[in-house]
PDB file of C-alpha atoms in Angstrom:
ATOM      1  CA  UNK U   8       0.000   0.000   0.000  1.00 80.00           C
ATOM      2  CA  UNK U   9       1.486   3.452  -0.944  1.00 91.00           C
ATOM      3  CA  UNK U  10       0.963   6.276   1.376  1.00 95.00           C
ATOM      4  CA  UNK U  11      -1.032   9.214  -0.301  1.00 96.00           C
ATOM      5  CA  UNK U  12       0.133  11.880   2.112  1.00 97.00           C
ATOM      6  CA  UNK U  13       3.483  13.668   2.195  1.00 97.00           C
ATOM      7  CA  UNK U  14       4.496  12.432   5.951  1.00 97.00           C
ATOM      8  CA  UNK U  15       3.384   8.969   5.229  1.00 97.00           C
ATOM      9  CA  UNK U  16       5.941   8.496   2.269  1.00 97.00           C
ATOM     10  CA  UNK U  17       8.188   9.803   4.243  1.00 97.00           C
ATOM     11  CA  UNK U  18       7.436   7.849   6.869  1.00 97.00           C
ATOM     12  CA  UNK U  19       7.984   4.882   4.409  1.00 96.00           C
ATOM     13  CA  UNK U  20      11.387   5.972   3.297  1.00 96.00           C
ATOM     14  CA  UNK U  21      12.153   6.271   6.642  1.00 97.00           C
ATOM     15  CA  UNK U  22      11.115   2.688   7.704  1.00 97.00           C
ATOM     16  CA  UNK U  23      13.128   1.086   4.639  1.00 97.00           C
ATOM     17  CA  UNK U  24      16.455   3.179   5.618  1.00 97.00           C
ATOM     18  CA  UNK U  25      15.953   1.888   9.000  1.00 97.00           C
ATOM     19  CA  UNK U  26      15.019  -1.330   8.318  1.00 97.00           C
ATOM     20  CA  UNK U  27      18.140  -1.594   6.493  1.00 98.00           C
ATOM     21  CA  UNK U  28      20.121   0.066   9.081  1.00 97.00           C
ATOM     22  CA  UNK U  29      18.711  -2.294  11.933  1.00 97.00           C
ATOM     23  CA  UNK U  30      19.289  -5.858   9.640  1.00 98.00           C
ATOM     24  CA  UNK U  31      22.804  -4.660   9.140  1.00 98.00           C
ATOM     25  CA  UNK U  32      23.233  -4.237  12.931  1.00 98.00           C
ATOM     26  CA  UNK U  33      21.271  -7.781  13.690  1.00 97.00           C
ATOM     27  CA  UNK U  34      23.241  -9.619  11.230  1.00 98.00           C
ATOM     28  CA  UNK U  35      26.527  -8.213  12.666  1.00 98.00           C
ATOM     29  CA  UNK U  36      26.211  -9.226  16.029  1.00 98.00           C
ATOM     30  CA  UNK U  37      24.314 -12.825  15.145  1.00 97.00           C
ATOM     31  CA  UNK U  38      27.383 -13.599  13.220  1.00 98.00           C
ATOM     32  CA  UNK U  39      30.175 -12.259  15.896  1.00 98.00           C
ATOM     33  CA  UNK U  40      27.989 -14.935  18.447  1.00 97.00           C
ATOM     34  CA  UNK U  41      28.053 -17.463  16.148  1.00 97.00           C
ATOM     35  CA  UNK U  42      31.951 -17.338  15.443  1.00 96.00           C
ATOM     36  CA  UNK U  43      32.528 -16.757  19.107  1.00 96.00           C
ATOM     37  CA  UNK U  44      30.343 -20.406  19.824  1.00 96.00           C
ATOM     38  CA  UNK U  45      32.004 -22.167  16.951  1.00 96.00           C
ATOM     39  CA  UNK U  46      35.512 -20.820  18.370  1.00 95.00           C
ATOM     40  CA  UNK U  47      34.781 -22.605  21.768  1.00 94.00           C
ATOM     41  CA  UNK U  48      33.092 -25.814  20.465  1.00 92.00           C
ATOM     42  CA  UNK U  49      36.668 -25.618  18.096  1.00 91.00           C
ATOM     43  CA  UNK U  50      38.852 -24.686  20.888  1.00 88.00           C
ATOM     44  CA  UNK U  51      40.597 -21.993  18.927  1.00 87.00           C
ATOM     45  CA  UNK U  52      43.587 -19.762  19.998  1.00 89.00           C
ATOM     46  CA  UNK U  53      41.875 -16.624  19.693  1.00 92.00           C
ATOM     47  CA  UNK U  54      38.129 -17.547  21.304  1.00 93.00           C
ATOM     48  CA  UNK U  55      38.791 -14.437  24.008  1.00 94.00           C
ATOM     49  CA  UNK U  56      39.453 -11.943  21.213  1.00 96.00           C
ATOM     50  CA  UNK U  57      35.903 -13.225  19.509  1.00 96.00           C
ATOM     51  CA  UNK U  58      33.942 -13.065  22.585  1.00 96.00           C
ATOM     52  CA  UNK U  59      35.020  -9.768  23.144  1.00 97.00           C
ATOM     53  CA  UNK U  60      33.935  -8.647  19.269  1.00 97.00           C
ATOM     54  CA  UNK U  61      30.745 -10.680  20.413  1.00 97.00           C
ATOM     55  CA  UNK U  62      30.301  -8.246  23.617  1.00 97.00           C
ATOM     56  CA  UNK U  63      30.841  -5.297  21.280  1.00 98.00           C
ATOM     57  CA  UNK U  64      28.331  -6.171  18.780  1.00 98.00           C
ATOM     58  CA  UNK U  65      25.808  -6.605  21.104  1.00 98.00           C
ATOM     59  CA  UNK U  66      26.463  -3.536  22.956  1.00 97.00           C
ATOM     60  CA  UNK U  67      25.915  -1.652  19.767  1.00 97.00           C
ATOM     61  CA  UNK U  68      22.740  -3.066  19.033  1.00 97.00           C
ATOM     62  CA  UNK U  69      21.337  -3.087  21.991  1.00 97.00           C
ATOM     63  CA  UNK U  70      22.730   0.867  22.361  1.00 97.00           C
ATOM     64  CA  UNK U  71      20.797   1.086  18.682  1.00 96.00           C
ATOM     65  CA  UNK U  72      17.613  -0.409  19.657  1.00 96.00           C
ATOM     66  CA  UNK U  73      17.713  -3.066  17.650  1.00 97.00           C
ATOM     67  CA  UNK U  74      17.897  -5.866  20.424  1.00 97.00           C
ATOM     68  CA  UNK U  75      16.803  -4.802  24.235  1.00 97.00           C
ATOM     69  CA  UNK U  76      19.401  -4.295  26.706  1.00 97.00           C
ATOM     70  CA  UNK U  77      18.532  -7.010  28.570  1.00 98.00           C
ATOM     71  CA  UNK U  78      18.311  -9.400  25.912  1.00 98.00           C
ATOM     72  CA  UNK U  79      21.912  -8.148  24.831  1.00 98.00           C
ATOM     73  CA  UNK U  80      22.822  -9.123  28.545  1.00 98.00           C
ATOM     74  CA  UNK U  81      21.527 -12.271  28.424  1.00 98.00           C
ATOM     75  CA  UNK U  82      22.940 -13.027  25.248  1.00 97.00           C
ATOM     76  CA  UNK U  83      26.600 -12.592  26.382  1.00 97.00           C
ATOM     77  CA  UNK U  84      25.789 -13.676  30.237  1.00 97.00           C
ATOM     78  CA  UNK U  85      24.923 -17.519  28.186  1.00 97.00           C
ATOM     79  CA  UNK U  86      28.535 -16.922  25.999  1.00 96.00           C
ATOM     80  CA  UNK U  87      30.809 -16.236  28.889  1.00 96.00           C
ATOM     81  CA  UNK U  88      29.000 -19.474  30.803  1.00 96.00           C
ATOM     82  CA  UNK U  89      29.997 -21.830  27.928  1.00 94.00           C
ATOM     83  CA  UNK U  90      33.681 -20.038  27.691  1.00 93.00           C
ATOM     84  CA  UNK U  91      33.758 -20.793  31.505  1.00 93.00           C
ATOM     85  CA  UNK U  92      32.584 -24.306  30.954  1.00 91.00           C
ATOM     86  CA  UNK U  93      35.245 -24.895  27.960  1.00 88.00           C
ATOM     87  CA  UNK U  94      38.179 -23.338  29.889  1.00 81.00           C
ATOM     88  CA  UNK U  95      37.384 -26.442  32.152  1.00 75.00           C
TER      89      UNK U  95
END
């Protein structure tokens, strides 16, 4: 449906920029947890330095609005348990 009004196409073009802006941010910091959990089911070297990119990622998007903060917290609070169990 195409908005007839002048504030509800921009209202559209604003909702595709941030749509676009908020997958880029989602996809960022789903990937960063995803090579920070293959890193300790690996046992890589550098698992510490990918955990932290994981932190930062979903600090950003949880700064952005994108995720809650909470969920962001709970997100890395579940990494750094499985780090702690793998260090074992």
């Amino acid at each position: 449906i195409m908005p007839i009004k002048q504030a509800g196409k921009k209202a559209l073009r604003q909702n595709i920029k941030h749509a676009v802006i908020n997958r880029q941010f989602k996809d960022a910091y789903r990937e960063a947890v995803k090579s920070a959990k293959k890193a300790l089911a690996e046992g890589e070297k550098d698992v510490v330095e990918k955990i932290r990119l994981a932190q930062k990622k979903l600090d950003k998007a949880a700064k952005k609005g994108v995720i809650k903060k909470n969920t962001a917290s709970r997100k890395l609070s579940r990494l750094m348990k499985q780090a702690k169990v793998a260090k074992k």
